[in-house]
PDB file of C-alpha atoms in Angstrom:
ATOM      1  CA  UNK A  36       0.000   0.000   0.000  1.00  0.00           C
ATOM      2  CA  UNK A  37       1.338   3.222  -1.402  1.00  0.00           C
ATOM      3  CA  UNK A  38       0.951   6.500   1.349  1.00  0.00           C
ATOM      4  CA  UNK A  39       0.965   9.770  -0.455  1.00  0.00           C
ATOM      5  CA  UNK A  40       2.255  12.321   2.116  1.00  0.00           C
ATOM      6  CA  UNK A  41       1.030  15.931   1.586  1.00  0.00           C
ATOM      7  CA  UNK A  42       3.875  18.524   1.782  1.00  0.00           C
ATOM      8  CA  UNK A  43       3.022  21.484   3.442  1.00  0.00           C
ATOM      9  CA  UNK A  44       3.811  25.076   1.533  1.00  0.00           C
ATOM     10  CA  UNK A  45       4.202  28.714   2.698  1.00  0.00           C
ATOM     11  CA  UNK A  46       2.926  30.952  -0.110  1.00  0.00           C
ATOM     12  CA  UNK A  47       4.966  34.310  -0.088  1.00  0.00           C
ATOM     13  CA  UNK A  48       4.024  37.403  -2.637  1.00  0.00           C
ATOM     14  CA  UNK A  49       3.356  40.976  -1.492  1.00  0.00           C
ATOM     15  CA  UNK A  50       0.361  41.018  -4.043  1.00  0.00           C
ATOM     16  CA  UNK A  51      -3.047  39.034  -2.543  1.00  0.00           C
ATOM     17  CA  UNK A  52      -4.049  38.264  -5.823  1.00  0.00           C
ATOM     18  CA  UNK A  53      -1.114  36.346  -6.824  1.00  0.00           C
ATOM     19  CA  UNK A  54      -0.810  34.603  -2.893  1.00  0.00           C
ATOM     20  CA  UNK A  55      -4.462  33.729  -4.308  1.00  0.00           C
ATOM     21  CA  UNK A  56      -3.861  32.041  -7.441  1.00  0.00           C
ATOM     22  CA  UNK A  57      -0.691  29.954  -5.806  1.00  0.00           C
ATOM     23  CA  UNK A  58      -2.821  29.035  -3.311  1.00  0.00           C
ATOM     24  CA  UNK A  59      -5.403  27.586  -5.162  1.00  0.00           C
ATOM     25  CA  UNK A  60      -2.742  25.980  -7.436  1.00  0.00           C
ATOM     26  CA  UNK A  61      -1.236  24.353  -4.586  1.00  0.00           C
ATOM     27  CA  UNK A  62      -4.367  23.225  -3.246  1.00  0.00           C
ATOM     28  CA  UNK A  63      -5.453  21.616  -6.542  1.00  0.00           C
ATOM     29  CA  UNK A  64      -2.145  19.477  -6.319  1.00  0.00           C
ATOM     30  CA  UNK A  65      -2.376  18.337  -2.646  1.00  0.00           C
ATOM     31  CA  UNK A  66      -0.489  20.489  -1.394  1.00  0.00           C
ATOM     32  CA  UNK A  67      -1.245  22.056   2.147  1.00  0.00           C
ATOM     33  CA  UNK A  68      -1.143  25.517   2.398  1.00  0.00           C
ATOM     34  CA  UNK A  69       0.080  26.102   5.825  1.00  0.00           C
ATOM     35  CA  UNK A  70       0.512  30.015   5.578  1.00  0.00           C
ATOM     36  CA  UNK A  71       0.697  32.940   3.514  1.00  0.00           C
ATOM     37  CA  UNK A  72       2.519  36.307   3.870  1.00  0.00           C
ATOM     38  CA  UNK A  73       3.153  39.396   2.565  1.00  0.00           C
ATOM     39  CA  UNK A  74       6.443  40.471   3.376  1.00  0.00           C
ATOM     40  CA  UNK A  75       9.681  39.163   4.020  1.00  0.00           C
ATOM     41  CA  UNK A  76       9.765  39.840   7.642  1.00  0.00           C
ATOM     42  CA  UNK A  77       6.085  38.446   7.787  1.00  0.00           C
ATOM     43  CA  UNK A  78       7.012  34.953   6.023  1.00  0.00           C
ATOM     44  CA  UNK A  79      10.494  34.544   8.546  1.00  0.00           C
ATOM     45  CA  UNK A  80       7.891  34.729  11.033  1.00  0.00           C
ATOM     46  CA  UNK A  81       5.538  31.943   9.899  1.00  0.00           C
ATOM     47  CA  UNK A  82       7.872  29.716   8.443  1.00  0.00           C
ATOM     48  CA  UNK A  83       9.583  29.233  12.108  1.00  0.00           C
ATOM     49  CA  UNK A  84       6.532  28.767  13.772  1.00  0.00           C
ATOM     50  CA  UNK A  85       4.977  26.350  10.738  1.00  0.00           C
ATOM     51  CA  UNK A  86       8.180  24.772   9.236  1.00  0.00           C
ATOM     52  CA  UNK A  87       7.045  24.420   5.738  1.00  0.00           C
ATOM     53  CA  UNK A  88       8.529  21.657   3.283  1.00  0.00           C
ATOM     54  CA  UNK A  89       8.073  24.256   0.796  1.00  0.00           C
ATOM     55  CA  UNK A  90       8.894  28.464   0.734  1.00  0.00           C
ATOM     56  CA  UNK A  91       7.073  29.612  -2.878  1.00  0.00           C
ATOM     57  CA  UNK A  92       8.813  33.505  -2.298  1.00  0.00           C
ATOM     58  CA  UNK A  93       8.419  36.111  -4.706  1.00  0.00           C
ATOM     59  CA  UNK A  94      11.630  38.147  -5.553  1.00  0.00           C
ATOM     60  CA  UNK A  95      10.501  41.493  -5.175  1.00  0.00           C
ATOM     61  CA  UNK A  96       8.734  42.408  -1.955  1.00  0.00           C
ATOM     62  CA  UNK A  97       8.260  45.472   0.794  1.00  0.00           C
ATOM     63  CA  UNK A  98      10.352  45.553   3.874  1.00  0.00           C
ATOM     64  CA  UNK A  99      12.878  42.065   3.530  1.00  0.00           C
ATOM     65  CA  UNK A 100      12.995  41.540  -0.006  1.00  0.00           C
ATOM     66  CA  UNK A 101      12.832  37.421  -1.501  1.00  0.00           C
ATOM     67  CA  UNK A 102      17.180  37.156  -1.787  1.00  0.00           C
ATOM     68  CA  UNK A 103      17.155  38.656   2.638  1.00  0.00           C
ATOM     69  CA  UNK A 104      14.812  36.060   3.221  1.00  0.00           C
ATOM     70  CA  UNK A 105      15.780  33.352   1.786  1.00  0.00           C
ATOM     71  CA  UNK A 106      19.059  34.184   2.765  1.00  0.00           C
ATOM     72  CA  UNK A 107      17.164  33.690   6.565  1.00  0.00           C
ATOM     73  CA  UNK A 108      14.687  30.895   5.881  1.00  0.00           C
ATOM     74  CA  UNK A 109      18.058  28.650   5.435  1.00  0.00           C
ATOM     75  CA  UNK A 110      19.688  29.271   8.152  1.00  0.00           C
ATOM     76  CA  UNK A 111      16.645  29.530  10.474  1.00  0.00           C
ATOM     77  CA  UNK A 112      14.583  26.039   8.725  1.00  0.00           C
ATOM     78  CA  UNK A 113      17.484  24.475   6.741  1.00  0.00           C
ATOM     79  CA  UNK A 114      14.808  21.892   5.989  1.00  0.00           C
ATOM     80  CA  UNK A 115      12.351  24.213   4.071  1.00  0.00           C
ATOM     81  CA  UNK A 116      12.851  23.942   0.440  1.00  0.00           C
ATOM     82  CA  UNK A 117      12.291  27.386  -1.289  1.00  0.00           C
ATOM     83  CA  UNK A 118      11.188  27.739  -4.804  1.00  0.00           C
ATOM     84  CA  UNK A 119      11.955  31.523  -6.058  1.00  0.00           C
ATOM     85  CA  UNK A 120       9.718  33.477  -8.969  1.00  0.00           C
ATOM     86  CA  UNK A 121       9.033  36.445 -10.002  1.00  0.00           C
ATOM     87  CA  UNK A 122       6.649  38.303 -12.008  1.00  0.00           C
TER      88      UNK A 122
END
């Protein structure tokens, strides 16, 4: 018997349309969407207190921009993997 394990994603992207869309794209693979933020400062936050398998971070963002917190997310959850985009 095969046991699919859902991965659980952070969705960060300054613009709540676009945190929108990923969200329901993650959804409609199985993903669970665990969080969503903002800001860099706001996703360094919820990543530490959720651990995400997954960081989707946008590039350009207010306050900590996506290189600063990625730059953060692996030191501070090593085990996060962080996929990068930008518009």
């Amino acid at each position: 018997m095969i046991t699919q394990t859902n991965h659980t994603v952070l969705i960060v992207d300054d613009d709540p349309d676009i945190r929108h869309v990923l969200c329901l794209m993650c959804e409609l693979e199985s993903y669970e969407v665990v969080g969503e933020a903002g800001n860099g400062l706001e996703a360094i936050a919820l990543a530490i207190s959720r651990r995400p398998d997954i960081v989707i971070l946008d590039q350009l963002m207010p306050f900590l921009d996506g290189e600063g917190t990625a730059r953060m997310l692996r030191t501070l959850c090593p085990e996060s993997r962080i996929v990068a985009f930008s518009a």
